[in-house]
Coordinates of C-alpha atoms in Angstrom, one line a residue:
X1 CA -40.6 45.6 -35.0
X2 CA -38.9 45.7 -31.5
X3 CA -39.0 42.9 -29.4
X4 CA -39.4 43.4 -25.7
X5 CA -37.9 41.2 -22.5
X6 CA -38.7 41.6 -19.0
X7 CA -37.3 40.5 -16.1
X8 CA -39.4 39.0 -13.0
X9 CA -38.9 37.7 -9.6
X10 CA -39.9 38.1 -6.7
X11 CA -37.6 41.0 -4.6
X12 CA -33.9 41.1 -4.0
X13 CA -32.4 38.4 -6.2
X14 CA -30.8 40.5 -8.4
X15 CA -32.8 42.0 -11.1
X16 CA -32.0 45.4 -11.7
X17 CA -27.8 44.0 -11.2
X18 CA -28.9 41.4 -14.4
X19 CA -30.8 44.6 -16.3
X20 CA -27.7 46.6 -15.8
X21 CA -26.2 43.9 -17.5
X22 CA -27.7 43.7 -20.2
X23 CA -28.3 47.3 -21.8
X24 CA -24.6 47.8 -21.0
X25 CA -25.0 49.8 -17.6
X26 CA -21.3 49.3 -16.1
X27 CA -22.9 51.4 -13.2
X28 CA -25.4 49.5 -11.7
X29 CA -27.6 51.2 -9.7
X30 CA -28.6 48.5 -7.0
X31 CA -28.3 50.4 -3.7
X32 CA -31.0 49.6 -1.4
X33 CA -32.6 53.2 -0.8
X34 CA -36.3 54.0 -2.2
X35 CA -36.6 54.7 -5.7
X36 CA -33.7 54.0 -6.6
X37 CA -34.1 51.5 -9.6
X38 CA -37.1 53.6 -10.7
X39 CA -35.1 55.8 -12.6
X40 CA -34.0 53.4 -15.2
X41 CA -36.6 50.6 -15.5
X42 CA -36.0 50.3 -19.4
X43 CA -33.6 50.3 -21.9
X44 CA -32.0 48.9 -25.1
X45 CA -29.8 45.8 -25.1
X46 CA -28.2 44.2 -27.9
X47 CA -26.6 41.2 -28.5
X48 CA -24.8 39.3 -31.6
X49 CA -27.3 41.2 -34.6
X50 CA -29.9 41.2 -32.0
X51 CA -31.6 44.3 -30.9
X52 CA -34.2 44.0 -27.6
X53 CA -36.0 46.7 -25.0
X54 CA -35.3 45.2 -21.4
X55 CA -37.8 46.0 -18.8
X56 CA -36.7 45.6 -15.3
X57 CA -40.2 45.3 -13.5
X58 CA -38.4 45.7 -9.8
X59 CA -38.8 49.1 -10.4
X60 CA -42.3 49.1 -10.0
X61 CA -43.3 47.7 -6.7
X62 CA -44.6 49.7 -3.8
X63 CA -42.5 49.9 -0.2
X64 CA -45.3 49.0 1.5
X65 CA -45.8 45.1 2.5
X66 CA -49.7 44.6 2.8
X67 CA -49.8 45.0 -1.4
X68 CA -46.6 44.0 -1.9
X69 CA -47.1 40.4 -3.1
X70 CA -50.1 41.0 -4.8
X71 CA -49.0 43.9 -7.0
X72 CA -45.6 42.0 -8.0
X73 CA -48.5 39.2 -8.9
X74 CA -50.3 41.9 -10.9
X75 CA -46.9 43.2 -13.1
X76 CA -45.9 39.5 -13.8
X77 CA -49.5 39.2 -15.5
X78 CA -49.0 42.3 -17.1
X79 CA -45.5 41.6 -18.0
X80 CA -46.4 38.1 -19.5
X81 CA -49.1 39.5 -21.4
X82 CA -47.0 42.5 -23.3
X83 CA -43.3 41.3 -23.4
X84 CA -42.1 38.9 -25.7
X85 CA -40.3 36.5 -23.7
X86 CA -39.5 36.2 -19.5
X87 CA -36.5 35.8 -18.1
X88 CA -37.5 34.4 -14.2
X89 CA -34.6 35.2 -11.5
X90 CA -34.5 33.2 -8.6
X91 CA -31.1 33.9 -6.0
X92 CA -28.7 30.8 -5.5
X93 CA -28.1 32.0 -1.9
X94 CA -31.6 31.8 -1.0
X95 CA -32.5 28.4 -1.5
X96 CA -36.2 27.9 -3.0
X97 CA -38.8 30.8 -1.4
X98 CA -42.2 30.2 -1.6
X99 CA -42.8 33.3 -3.4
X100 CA -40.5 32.1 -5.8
X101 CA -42.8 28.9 -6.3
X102 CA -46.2 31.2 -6.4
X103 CA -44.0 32.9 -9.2
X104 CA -43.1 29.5 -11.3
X105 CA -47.1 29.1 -10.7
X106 CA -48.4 32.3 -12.8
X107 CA -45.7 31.6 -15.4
X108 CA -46.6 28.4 -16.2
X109 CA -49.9 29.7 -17.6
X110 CA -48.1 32.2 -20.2
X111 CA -48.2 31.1 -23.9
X112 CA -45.1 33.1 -23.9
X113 CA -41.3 31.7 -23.5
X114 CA -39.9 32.0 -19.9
X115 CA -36.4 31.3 -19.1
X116 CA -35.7 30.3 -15.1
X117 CA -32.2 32.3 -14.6
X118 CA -30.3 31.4 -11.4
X119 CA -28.4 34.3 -10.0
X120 CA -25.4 34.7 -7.6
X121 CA -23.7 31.4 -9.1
X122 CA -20.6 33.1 -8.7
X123 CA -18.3 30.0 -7.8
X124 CA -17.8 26.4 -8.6
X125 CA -19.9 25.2 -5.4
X126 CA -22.4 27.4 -6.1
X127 CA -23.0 25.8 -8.6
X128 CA -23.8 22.6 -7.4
X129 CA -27.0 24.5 -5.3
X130 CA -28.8 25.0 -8.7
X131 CA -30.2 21.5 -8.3
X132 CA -33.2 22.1 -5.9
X133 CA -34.8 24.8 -8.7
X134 CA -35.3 22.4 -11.0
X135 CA -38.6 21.7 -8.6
X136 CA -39.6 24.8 -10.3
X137 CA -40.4 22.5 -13.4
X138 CA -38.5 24.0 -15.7
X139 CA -36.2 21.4 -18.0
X140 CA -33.2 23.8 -18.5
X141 CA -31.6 26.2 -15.7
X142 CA -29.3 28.9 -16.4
X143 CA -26.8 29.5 -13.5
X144 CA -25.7 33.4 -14.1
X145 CA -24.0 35.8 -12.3
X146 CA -25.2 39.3 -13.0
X147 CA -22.1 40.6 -11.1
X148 CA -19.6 39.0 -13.2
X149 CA -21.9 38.6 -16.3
X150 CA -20.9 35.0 -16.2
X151 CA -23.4 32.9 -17.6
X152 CA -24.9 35.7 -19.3
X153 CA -23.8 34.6 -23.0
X154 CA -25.5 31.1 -22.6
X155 CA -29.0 32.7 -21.4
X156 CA -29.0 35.4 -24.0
X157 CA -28.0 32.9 -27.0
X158 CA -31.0 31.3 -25.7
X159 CA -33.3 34.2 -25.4
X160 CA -32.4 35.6 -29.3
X161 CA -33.6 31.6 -30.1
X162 CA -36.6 31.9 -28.2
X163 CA -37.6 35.7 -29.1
X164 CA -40.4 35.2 -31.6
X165 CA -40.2 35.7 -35.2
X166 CA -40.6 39.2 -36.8
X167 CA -44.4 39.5 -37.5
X168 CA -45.4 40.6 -40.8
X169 CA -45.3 44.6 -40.2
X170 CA -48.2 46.9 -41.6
X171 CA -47.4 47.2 -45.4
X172 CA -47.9 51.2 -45.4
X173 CA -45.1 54.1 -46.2
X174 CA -47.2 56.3 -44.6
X175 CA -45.2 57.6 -41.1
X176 CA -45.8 56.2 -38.3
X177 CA -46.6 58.8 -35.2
X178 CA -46.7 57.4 -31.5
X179 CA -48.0 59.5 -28.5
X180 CA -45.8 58.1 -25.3
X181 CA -45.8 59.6 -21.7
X182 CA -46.8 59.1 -18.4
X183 CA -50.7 58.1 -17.6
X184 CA -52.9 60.8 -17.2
X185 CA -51.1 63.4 -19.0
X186 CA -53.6 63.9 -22.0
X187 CA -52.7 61.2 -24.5
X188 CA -56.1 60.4 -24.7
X189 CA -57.9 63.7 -25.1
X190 CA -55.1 64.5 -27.6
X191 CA -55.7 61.4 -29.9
X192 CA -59.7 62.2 -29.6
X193 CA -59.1 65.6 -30.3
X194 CA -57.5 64.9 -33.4
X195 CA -60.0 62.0 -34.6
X196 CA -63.4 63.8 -33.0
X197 CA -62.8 66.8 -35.9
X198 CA -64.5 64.2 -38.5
X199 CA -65.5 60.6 -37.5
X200 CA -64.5 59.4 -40.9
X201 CA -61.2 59.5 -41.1
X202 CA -60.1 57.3 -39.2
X203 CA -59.2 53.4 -39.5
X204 CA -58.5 50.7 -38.0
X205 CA -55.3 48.9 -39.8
X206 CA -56.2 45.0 -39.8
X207 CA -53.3 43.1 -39.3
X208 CA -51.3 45.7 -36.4
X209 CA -50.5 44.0 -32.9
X210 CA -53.0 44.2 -30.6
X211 CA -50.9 45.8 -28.1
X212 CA -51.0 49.1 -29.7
X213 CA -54.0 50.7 -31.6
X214 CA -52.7 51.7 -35.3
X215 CA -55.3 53.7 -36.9
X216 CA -55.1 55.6 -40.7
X217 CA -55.3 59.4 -40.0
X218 CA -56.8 60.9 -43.7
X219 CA -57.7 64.9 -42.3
X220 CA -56.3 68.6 -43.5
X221 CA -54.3 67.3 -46.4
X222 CA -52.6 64.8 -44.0
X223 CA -51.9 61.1 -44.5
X224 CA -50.0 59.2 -41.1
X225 CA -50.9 56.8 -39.1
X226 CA -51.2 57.0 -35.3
X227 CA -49.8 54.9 -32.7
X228 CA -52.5 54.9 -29.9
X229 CA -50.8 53.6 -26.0
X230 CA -53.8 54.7 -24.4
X231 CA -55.7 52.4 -26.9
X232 CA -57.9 51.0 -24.0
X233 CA -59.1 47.6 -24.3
X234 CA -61.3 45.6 -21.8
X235 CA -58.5 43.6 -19.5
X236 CA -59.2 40.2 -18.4
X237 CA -59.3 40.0 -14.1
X238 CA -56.0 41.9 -14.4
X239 CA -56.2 44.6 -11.9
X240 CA -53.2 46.6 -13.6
X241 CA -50.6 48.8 -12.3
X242 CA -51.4 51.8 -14.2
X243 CA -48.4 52.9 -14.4
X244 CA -46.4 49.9 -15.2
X245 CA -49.0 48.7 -18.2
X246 CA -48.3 52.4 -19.3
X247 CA -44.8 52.1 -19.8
X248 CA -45.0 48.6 -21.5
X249 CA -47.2 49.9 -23.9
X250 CA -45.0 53.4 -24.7
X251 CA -41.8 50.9 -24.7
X252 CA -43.7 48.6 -28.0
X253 CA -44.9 52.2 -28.8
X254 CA -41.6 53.5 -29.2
X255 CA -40.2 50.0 -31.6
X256 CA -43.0 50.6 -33.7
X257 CA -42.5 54.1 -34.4
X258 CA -41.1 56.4 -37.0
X259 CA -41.7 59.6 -34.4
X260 CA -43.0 59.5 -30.7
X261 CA -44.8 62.2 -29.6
X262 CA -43.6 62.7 -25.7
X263 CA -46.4 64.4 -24.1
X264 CA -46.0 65.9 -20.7
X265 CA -48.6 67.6 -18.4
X266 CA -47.5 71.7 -18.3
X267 CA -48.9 71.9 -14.5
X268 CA -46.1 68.8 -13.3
X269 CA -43.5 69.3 -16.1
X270 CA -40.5 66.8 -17.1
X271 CA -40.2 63.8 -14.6
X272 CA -37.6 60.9 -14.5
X273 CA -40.3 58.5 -16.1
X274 CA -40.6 61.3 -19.1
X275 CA -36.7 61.2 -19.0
X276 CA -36.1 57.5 -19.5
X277 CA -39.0 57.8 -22.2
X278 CA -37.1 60.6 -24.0
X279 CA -33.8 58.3 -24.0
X280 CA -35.2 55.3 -25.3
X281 CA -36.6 57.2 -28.2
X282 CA -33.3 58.7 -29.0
X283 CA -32.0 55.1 -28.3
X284 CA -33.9 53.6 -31.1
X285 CA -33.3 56.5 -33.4
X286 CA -36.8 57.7 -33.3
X287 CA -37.9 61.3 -34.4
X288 CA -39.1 63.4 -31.4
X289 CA -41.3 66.0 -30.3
X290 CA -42.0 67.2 -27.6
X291 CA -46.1 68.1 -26.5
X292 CA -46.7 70.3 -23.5
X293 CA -50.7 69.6 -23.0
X294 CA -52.9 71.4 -20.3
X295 CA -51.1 74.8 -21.3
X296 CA -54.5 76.4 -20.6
X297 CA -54.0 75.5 -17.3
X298 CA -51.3 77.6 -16.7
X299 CA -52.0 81.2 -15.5
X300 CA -50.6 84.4 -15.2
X301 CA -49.0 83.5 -18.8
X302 CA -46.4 86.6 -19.3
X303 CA -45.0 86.6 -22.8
X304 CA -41.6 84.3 -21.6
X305 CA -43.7 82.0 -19.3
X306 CA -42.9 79.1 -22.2
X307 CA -39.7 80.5 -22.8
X308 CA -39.0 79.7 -19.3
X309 CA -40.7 76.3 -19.9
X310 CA -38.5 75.4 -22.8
X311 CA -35.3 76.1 -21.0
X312 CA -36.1 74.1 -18.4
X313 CA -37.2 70.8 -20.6
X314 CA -34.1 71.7 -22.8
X315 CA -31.8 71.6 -19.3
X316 CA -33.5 68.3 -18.8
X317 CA -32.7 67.0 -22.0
X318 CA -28.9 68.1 -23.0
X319 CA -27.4 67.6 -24.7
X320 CA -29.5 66.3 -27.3
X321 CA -32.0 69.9 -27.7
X322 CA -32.6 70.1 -31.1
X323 CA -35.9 68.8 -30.1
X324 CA -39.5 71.0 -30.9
X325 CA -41.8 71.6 -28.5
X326 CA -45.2 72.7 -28.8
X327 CA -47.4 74.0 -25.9
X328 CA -51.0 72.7 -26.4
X329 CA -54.6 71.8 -25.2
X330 CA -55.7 68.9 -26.0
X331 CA -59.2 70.0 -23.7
X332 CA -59.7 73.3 -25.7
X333 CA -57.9 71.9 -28.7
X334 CA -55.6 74.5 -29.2
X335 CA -52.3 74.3 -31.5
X336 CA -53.2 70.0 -31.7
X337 CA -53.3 70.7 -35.2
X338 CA -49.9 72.5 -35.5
X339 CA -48.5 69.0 -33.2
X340 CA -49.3 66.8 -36.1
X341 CA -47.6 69.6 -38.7
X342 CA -44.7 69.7 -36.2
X343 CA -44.6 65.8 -35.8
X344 CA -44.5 65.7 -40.1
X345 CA -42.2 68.0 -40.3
X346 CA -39.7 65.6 -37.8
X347 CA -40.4 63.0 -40.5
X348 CA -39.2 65.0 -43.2
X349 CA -36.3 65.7 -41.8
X350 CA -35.9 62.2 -40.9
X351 CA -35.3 61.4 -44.5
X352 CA -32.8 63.8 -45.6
X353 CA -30.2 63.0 -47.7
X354 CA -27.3 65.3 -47.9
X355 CA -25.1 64.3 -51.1
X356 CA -21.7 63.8 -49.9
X357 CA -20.1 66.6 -52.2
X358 CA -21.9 68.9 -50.3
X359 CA -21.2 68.0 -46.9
X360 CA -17.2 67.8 -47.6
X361 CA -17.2 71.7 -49.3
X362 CA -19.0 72.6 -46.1
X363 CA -17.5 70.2 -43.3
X364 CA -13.8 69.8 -44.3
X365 CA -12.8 73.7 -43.9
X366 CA -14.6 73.6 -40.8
X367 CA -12.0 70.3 -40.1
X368 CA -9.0 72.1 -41.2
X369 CA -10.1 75.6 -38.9
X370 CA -10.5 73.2 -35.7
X371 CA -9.3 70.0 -36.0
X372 CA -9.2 67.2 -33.7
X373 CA -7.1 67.5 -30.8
X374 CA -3.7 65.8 -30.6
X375 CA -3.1 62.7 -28.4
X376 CA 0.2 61.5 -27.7
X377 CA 1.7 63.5 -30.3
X378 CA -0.5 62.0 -32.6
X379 CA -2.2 64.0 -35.2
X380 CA -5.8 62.9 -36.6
X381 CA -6.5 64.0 -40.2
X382 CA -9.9 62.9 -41.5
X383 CA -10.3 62.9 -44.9
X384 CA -13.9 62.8 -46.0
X385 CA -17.3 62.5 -45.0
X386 CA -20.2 61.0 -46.2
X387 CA -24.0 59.9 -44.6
X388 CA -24.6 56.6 -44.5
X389 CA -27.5 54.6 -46.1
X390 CA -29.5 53.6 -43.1
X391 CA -32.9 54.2 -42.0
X392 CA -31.2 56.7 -38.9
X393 CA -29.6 59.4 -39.6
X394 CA -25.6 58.8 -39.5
X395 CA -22.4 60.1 -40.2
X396 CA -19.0 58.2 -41.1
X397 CA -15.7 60.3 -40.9
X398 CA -12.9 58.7 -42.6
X399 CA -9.5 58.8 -40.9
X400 CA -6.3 57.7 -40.0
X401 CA -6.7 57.2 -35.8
X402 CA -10.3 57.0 -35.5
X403 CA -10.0 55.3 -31.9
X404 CA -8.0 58.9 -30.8
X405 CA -11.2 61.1 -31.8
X406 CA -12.6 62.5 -28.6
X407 CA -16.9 62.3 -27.4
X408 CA -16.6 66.1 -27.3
X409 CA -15.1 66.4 -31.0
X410 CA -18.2 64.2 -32.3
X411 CA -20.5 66.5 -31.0
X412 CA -18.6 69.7 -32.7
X413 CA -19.2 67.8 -36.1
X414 CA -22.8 66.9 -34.9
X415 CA -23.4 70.3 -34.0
X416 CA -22.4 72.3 -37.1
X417 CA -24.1 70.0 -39.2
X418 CA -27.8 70.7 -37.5
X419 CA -26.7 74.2 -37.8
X420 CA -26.6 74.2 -41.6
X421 CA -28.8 71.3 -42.4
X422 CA -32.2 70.8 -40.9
X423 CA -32.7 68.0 -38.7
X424 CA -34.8 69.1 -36.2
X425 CA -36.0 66.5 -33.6
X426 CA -33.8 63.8 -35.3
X427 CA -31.2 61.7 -33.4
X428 CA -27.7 62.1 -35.2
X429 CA -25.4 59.2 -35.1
X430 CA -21.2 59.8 -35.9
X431 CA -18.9 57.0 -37.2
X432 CA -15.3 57.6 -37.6
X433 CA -14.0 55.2 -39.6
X434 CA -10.2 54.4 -40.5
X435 CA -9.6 55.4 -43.9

């Protein structure tokens, strides 16, 4: 299962800089202007073997200053009670804020680890102005600079150390379906939908995190179990941000997944929010499908109004479209049931195997037709192909210059291999290798 990190603070000390950091971002997007870091408030990071969702929780908080402190308060409760471990930024520059202080206050109350990152420590002096933070009570400070990425190693060898250990995942083979998306586009009425045609088949799987509900679907010869985000459970004084608990729960969603579901709502079609969603699941290597819900609500249906609907989702999501979407109601329940086969069927394709003497007499003649483009007078001749053993679905091309091998030449390969194999919703990843 996927861990997941967010970062806190309070306002301008460098958070979204630090989350650009991390999931690779060269292009940080830290201009001042409105919105702006809402885009991209979550994404995957690596580091040594280590694999971890970063949530950047500046992204959340409103313009406005009367609810300003108290719904930063609210997503640092939320944030401690879903993410795996903290990482608090405070801003060298600014000496110690008493909102900084409030902040070192809620944290000390999670059971979860919290690691007090000091940003802008971008020059020897700096670093002796790290000393008055340690009034924040924490034994061990981390000077960083999210700029330079200095520092950066030292906190994340820390954080892999202080990431929990893998819990015991659900023994089950059965796939594993998640339904993500935005609040109030249907996930809900969907999941009941599906469970209200017979009470009895549903169960509850002892033993799953209690951030997500996992329950056994048994109904119409199928066997899966479903990933619930809207699972609601009774919150403690917690007066949530909707819309941030919703995307902490689709993030651990997405981890535990085989296939996520993205729902959107027909009547506001694909946002940014659906976008980053989307990514993150292609990210992680995740099946997708893609549920249009509240399609009754659409009127003066002529017979291309969804073809016009697809095009602009697949637009949105180039140029991975080899992606099924179904148009549904989850009100009037119609099609929910041909979701689920479409969701299965995503699976299946998820564990195709194609035997490696049949994709060199179909690939390698394509090869020899259009072969890679020169560079420097420099000829690239790949030799073989064969799909790799992992859980994703990925290609290695064997060859004497890999490094020479072009983004656009990857996607040829990727491209005529979903035209003669079926993988449909799946996420292909291409290796070249040097032979």
């Amino acid at each position: 299962m996927g861990k997941v990190v967010a970062i806190v603070g309070r306002p301008n000390v460098g958070k979204s800089t630090l989350f650009n950091r991390l999931i690779g971002q060269r292009k940080a997007i830290v201009d001042d202007v409105s919105g702006v870091t809402r885009d991209r408030h979550y994404g995957k990071a690596e580091w040594l073997t280590h694999q971890f969702t970063v949530i950047d929780t500046g992204g959340y908080v409103p313009k406005s200053n009367d609810v300003f402190e108290k719904e930063i308060r609210n997503q640092v409760k939320i944030a401690m009670e879903e993410a795996d471990a903290l990482i608090f930024v405070v801003d060298v520059t600014a000496d110690l804020m008493p909102l900084d202080e409030e902040f070192a206050k809620i944290l000390r109350k999670s059971k979860k680890p919290v690691l007090l990152a000091i940003n802008k420590v971008d020059s020897p002096q700096r670093h002796d102005d790290i000393f008055p933070f340690y009034a924040l009570g924490y034994e061990k400070l981390f000077p960083i600079s999210a700029i330079t990425g200095s520092g950066s190693g030292e906190l994340l060898d820390e954080l892999i150390a202080c990431l929990p250990e893998e819990e015991e995942e659900v023994e089950s083979n059965l796939p594993k379906i998640a339904v993500i998306g935005r609040p109030n586009v249907g996930k809900s009425s969907f999941i009941n939908a599906l469970l209200n045609n017979d009470r009895n088949i549903v169960t509850d799987i002892a033993g799953t995190t209690r951030d997500t509900i996992h329950s056994e679907y048994k109904a119409f010869g199928k066997n899966l179990i479903l990933i619930d985000t809207a699972g609601i459970r009774k919150k403690a004084k917690v007066n949530e941000d909707i819309e941030f608990y919703s995307v902490m729960r689709s993030v651990k969603a997405i981890e535990n997944s085989d296939v996520c579901v993205l729902m959107l709502d027909a009547t506001m079609g694909m946002h940014a929010q659906d976008m980053a969603l989307f990514g993150l699941a292609k990210k992680n290597n995740k099946g997708i499908l893609i549920l249009v819900n509240k399609w009754d609500l659409i009127e003066d249906k002529e017979n291309n109004t969804h073809k016009q609907a697809e095009e602009v989702i697949y637009d949105s999501i180039t140029p991975f479209t080899d992606v099924p979407i179904t148009f549904i109601s989850a009100l009037t329940k119609q099609r929910i049931s041909k979701a689920l086969d479409d969701a299965l069927l995503v699976y299946e394709n998820m564990q195709r195997k194609i035997p490696t003497s049949v994709l060199n007499d179909f690939i390698l003649p394509l090869i020899q037709q259009y072969p890679p483009p020169a560079k420097k007078s420099k000829y690239v001749r790949i030799k073989y192909a064969t799909q790799l053993p992992s859980r994703s679905v990925a290609f290695a091309f064997f060859c004497n210059l890999p490094q020479y091998i072009p983004e656009s030449y990857a996607r040829y390969l990727e491209n005529r291999i979903r035209e003669k194999f079926n993988f449909n919703g799946v996420p292909i990843s291409i290796y070249f290798r040097k032979k």
